mmCIF file of C-alpha atoms and ligand atoms in Angstrom:
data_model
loop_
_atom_site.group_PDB
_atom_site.id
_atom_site.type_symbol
_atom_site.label_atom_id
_atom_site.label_comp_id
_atom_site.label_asym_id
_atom_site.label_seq_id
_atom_site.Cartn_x
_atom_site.Cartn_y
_atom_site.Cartn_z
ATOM 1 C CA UNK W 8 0.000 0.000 0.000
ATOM 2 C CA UNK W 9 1.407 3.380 -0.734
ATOM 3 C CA UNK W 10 2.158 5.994 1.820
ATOM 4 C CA UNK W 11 0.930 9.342 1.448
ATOM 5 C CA UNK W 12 1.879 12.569 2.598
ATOM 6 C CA UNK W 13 1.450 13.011 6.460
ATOM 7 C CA UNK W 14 -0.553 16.444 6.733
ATOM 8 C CA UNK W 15 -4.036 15.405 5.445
ATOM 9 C CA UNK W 16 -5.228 18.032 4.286
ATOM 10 C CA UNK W 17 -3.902 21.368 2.975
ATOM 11 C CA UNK W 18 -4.049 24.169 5.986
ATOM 12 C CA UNK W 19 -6.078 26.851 4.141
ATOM 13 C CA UNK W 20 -9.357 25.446 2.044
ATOM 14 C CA UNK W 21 -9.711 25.568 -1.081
ATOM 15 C CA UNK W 22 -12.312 28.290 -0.439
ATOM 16 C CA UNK W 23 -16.050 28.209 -1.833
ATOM 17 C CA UNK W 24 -17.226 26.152 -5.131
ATOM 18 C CA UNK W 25 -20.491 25.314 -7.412
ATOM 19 C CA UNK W 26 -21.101 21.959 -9.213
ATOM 20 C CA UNK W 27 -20.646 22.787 -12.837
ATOM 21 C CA UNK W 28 -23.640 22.090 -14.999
ATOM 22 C CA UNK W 29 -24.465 22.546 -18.778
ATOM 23 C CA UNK W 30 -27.334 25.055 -17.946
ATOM 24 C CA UNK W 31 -24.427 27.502 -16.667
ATOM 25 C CA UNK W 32 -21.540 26.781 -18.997
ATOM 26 C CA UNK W 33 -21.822 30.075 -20.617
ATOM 27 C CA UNK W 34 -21.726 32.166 -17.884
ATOM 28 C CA UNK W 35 -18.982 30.571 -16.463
ATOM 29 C CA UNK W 36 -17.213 31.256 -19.879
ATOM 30 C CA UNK W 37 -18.519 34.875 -20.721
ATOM 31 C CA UNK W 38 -17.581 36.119 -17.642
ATOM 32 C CA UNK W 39 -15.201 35.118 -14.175
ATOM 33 C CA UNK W 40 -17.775 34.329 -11.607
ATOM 34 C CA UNK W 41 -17.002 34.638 -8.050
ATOM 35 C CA UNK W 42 -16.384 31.115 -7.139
ATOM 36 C CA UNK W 43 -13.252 29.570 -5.989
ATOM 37 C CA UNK W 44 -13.718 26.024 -7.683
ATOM 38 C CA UNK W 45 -15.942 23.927 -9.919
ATOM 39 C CA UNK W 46 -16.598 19.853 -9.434
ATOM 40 C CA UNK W 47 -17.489 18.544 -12.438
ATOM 41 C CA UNK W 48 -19.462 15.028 -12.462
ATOM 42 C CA UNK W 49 -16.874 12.582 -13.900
ATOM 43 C CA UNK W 50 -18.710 10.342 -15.481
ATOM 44 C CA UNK W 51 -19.474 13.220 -17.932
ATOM 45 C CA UNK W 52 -16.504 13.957 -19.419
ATOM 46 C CA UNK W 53 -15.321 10.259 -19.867
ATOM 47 C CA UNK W 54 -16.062 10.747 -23.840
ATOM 48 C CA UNK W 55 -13.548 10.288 -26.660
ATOM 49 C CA UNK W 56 -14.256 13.982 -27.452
ATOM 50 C CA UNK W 57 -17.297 16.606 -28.378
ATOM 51 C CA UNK W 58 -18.769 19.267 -26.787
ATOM 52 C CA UNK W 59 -18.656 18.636 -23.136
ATOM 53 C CA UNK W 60 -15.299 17.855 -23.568
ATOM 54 C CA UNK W 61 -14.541 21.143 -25.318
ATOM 55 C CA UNK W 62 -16.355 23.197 -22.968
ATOM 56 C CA UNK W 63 -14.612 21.506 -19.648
ATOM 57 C CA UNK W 64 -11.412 22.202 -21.564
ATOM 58 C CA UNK W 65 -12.555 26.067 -21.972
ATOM 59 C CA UNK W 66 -13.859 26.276 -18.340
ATOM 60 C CA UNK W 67 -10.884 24.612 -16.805
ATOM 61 C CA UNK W 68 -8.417 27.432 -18.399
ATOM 62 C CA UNK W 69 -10.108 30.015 -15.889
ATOM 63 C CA UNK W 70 -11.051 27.790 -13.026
ATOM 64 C CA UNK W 71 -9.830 25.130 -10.186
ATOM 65 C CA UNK W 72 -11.881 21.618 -10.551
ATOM 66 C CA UNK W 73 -12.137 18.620 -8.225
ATOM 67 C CA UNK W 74 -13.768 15.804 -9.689
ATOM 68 C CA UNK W 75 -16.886 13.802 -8.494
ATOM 69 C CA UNK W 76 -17.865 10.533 -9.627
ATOM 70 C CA UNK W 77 -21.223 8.212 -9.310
ATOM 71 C CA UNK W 78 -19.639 4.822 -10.432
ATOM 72 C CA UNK W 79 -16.801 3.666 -8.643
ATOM 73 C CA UNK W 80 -18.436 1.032 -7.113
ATOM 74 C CA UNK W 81 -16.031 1.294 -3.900
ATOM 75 C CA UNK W 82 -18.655 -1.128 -2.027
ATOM 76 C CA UNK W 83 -19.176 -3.688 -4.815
ATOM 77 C CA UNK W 84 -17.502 -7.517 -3.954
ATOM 78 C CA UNK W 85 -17.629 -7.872 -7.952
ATOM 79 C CA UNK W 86 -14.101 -5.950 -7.708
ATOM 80 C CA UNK W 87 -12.764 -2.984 -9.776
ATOM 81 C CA UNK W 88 -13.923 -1.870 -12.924
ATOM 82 C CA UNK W 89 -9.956 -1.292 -14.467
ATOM 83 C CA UNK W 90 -11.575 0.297 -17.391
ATOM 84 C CA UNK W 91 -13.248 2.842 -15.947
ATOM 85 C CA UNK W 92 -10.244 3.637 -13.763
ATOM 86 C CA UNK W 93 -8.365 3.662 -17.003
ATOM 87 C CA UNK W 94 -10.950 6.565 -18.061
ATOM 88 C CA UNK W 95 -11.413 8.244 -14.887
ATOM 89 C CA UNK W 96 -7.385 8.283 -14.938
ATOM 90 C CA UNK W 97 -7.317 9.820 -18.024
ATOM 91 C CA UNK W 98 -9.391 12.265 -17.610
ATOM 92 C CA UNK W 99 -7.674 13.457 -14.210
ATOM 93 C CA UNK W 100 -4.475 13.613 -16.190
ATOM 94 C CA UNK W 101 -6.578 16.363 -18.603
ATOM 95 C CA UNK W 102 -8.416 18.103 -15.714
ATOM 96 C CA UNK W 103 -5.984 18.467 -13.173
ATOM 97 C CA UNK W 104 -8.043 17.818 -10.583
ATOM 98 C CA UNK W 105 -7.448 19.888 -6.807
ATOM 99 C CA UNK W 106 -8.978 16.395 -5.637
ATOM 100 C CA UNK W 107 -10.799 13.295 -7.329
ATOM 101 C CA UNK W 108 -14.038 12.321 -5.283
ATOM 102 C CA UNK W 109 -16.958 9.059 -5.175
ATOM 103 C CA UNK W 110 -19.364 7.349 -2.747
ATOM 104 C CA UNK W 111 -19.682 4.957 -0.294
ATOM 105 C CA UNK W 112 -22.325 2.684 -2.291
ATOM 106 C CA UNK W 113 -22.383 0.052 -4.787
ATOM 107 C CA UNK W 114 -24.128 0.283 -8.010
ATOM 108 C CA UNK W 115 -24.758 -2.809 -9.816
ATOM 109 C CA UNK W 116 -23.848 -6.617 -10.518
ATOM 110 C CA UNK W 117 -22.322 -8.554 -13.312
ATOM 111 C CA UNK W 118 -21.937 -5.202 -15.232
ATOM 112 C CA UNK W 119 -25.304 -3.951 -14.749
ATOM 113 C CA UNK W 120 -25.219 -0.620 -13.887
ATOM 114 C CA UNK W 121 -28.419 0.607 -11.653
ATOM 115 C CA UNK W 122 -27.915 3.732 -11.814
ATOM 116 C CA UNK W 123 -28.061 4.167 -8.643
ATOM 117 C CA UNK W 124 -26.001 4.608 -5.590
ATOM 118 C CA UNK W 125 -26.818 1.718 -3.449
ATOM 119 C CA UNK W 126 -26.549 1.396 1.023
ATOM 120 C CA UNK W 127 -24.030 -1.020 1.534
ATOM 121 C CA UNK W 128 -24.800 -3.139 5.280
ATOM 122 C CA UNK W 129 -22.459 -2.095 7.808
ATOM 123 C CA UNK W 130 -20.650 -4.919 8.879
ATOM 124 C CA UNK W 131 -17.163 -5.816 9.182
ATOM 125 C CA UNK W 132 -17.241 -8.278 5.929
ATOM 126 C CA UNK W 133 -18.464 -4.724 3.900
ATOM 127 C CA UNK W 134 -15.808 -2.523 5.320
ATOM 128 C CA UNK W 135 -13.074 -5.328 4.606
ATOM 129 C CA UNK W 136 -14.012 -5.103 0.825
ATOM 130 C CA UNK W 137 -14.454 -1.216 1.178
ATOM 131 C CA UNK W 138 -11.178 -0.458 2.410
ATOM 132 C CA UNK W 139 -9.263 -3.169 0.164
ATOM 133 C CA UNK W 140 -10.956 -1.517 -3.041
ATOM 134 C CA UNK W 141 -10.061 1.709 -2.443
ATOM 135 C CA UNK W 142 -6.666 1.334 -1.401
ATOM 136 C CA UNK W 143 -6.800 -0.014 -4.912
ATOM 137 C CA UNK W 144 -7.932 2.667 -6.396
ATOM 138 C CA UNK W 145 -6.030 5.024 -4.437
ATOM 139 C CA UNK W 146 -2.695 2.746 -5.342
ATOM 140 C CA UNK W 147 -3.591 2.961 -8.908
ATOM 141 C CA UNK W 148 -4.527 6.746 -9.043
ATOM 142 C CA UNK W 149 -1.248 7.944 -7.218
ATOM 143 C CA UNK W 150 -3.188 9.393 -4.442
ATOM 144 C CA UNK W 151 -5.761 9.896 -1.602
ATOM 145 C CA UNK W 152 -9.710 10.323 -2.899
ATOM 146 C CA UNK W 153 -12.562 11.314 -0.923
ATOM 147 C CA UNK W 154 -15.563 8.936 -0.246
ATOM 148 C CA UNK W 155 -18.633 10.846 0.669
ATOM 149 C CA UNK W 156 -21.129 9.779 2.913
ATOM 150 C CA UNK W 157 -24.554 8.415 1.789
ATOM 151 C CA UNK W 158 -28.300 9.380 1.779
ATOM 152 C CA UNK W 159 -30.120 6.068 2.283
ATOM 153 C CA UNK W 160 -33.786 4.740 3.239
ATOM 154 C CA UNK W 161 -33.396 1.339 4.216
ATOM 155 C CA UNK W 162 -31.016 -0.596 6.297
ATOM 156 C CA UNK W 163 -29.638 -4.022 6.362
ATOM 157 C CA UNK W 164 -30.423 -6.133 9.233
ATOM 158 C CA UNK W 165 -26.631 -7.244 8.897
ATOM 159 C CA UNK W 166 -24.974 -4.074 10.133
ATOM 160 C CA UNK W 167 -23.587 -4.504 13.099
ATOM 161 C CA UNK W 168 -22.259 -0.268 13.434
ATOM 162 C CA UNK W 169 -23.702 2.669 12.418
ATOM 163 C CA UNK W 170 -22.782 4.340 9.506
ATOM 164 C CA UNK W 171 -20.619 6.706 10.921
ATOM 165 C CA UNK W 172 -18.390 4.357 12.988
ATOM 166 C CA UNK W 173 -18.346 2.387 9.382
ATOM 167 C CA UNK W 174 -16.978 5.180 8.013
ATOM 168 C CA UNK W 175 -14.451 6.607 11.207
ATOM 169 C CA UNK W 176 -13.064 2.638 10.689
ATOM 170 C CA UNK W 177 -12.694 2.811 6.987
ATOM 171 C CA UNK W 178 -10.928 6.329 6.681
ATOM 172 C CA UNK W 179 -8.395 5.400 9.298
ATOM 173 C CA UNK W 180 -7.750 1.515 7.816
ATOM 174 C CA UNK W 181 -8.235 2.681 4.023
ATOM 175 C CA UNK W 182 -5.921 6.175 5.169
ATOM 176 C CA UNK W 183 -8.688 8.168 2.891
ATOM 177 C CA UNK W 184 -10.301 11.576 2.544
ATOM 178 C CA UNK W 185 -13.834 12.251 3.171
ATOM 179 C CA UNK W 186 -16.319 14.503 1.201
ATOM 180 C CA UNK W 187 -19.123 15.116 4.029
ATOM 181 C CA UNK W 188 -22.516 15.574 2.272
ATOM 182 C CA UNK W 189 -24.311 17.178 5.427
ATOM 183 C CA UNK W 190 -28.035 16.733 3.493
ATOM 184 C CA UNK W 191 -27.110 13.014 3.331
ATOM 185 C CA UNK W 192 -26.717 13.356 6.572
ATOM 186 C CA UNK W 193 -29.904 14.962 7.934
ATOM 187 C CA UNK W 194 -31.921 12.929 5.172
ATOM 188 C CA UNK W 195 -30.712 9.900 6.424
ATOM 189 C CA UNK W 196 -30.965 11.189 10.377
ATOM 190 C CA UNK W 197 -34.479 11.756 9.499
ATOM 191 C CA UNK W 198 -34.875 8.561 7.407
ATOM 192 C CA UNK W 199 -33.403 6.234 10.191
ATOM 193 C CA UNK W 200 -34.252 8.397 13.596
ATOM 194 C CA UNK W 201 -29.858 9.221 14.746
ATOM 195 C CA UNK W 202 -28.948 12.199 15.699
ATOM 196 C CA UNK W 203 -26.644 14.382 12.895
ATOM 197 C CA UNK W 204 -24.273 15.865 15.494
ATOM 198 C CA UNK W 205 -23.635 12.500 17.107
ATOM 199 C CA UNK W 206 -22.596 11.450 13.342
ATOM 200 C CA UNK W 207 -20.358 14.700 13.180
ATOM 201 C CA UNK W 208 -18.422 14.366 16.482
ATOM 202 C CA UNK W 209 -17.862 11.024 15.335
ATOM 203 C CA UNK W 210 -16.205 11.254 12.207
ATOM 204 C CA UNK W 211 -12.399 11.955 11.554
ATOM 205 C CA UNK W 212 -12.172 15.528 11.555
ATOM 206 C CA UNK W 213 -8.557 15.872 10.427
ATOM 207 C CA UNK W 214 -10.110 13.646 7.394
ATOM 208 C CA UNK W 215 -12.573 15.962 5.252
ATOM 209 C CA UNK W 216 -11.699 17.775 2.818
ATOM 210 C CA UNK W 217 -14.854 18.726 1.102
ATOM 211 C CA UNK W 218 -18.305 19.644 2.087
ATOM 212 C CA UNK W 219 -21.264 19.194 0.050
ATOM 213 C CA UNK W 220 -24.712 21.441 1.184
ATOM 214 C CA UNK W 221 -28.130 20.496 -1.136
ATOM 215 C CA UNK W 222 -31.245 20.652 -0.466
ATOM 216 C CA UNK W 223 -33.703 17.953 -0.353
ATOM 217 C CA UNK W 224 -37.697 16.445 -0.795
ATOM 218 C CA UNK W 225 -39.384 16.452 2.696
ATOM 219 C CA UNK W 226 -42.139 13.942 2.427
ATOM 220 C CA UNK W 227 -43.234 14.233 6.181
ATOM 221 C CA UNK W 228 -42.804 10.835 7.350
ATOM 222 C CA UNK W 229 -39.464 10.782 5.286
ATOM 223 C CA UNK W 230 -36.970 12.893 3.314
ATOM 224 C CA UNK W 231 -35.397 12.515 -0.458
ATOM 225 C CA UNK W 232 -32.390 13.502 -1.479
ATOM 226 C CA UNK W 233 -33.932 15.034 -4.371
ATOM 227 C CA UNK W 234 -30.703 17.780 -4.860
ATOM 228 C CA UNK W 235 -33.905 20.497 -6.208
ATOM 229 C CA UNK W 236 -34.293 22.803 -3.930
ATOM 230 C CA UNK W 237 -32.460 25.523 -1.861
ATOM 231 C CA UNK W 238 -31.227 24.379 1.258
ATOM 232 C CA UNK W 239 -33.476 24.491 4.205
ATOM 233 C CA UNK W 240 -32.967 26.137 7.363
ATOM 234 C CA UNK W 241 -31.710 22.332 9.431
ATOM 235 C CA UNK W 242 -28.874 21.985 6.976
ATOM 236 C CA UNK W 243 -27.519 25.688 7.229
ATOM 237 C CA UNK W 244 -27.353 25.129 11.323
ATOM 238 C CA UNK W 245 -25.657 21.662 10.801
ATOM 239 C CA UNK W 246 -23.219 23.545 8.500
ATOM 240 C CA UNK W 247 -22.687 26.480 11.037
ATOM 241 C CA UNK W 248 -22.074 23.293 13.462
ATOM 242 C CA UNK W 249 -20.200 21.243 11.018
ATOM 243 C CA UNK W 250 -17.230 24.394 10.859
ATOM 244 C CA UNK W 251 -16.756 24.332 14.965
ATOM 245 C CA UNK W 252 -15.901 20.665 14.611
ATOM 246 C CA UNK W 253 -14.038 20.031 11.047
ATOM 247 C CA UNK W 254 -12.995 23.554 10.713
ATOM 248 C CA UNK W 255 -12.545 25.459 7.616
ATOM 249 C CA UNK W 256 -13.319 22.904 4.860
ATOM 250 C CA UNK W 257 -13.875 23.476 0.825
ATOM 251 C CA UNK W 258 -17.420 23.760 0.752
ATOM 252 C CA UNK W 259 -19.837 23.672 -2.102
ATOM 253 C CA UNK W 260 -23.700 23.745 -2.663
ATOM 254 C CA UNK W 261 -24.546 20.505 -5.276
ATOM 255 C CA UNK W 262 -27.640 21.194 -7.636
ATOM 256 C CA UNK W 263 -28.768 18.618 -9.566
ATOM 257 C CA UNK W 264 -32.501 19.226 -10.383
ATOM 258 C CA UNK W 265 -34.778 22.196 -10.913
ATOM 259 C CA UNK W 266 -31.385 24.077 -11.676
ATOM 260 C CA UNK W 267 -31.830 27.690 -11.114
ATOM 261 C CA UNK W 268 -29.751 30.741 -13.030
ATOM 262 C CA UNK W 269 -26.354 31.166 -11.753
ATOM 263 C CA UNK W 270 -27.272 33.952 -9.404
ATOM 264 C CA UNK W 271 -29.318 32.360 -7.224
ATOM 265 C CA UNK W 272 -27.108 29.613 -7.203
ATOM 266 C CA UNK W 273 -24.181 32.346 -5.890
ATOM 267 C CA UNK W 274 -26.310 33.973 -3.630
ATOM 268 C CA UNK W 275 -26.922 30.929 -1.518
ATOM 269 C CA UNK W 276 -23.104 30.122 -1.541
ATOM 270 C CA UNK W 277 -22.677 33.595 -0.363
ATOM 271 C CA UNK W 278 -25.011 32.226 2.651
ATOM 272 C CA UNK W 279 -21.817 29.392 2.802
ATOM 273 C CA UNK W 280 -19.628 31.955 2.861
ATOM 274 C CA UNK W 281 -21.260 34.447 5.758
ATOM 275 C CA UNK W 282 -22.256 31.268 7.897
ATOM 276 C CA UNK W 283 -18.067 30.510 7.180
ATOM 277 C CA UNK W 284 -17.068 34.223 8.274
ATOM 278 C CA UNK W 285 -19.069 34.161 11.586
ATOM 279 C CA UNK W 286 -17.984 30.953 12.995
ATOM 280 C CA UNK W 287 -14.395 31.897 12.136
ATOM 281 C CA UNK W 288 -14.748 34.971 14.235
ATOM 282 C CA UNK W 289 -16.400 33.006 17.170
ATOM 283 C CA UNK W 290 -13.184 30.343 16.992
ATOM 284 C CA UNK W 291 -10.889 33.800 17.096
ATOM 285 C CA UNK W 292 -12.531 35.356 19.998
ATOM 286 C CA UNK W 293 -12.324 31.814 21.773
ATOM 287 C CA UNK W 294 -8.795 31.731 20.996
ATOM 288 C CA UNK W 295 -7.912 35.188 22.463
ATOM 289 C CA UNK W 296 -10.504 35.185 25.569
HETATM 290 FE FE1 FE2 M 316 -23.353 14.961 -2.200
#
């Protein structure tokens, strides 16, 4: 297994991002919007060449990317899909990803792709495979990734740990990063009846690197992580309680439905950003009273 660099993560964020989507390619290309990165869905730029392709390539020239991807399969015991590393390898070398991102799910058998990211049981069998596939990957990319945290609505009888002691275990045996999706973590708080801050306090702080905020379907007697809608009010206070406990992490808001213009998009990660600002004074005034 290879070693990696000590200091986890870098000691200044990489500040405030969007996810990039074809609805706001132009403005990002007519004119330098005030956001710090973009994370582009993988998967979507794994083509031999065309238009996506040619607009990543003119978006990239003016800002910083991290890349996100939905088919990994870190969870699956069918083992690693080389050619899509091959791809997703590929198109790192072009992209020069700040950081290369998936989940903790599985998505299919024999080849079939569901389309969906799948709960994986959390039992020690599951994180044995989870942790040996993405040292993998990691070994065969050259470097850390991120695994973010899932939105679910069932469980498996099988688990034996919650989800966040699953995923504590497998950052510290798999020496990963995590991307902390704080929706998927009040959707699936609300889903399954735990507590989000007991989840947070839990979790390797020194580990996360990224934070994903999105907003979700609130059926009443559950929640879906629909991705359509602004942020509600539960998630901003978990994210003003998320920064006193990992600190200042990238953070960015992930629309993938019901995608608004731009602006609205930016004013709600200015929200990110003043919810940022105030904790950081509150951890200065602690450290000087
Ligand atoms: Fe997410």
């Amino acid at each position: 297994m290879t070693q990696y660099p000590h200091n986890l993560k870098p000691q200044k964020s990489a500040g405030f991002g969007l996810g990039l989507r074809t609805e706001h390619y132009h403005p990002f290309i007519e004119q330098k919007q005030p956001v710090d990165w973009l994370e582009i869905i993988s998967e979507n730029y794994m083509v031999p060449g065309g238009k996506p392709l040619a607009m990543l390539d003119k978006i990239r020239a003016d800002y910083p990317m991290v890349m996100h991807g939905v088919s990994l399969s870190i969870g699956s015991s069918d083992g690693l899909d080389y050619d899509y590393l091959d791809g997703l390898k590929a198109l790192s070398k072009r992209v020069e990803p700040l950081w290369i991102s998936d989940h903790l799910c599985w998505i299919g058998v024999n080849a079939h792709n569901s389309h969906d990211l799948l709960p994986l049981p959390y039992d020690a069998p599951a994180l044995e495979r989870v942790v040996e596939n993405i040292q993998r990957v990691q070994d065969y990319l050259g470097q850390r990734i991120l695994i973010e945290n899932p939105s679910s609505y069932v469980e498996f009888r099988s688990s034996d740990m919650t989800e966040w002691e699953f995923i504590a275990e497998m950052a510290q045996r798999a020496d990963c990063l995590l991307l902390l999706d704080l929706n998927n973590i009040y959707v699936s708080g609300r889903n399954h009846g735990f507590d989000p801050m007991a989840y947070l306090e839990a979790l390797p702080a020194d580990r996360v690197q990224q934070i994903h905020l999105a907003g979700h379907s609130d059926m009443g007697d559950y929640i879906i992580d629909t991705h359509d809608a602004p942020i509600c009010n539960d998630v901003w206070e978990l994210y003003r309680a998320s920064r006193n406990i990992v600190g200042d992490v990238a953070t960015m808001i992930e629309r993938d439905d019901n995608i608004p213009e731009l602006p609205i998009l930016l004013a709600e990660l200015d929200q990110a950003r003043a919810i940022a600002a105030e904790s950081a004074v509150v951890v200065q005034e602690g450290t000087n009273g």
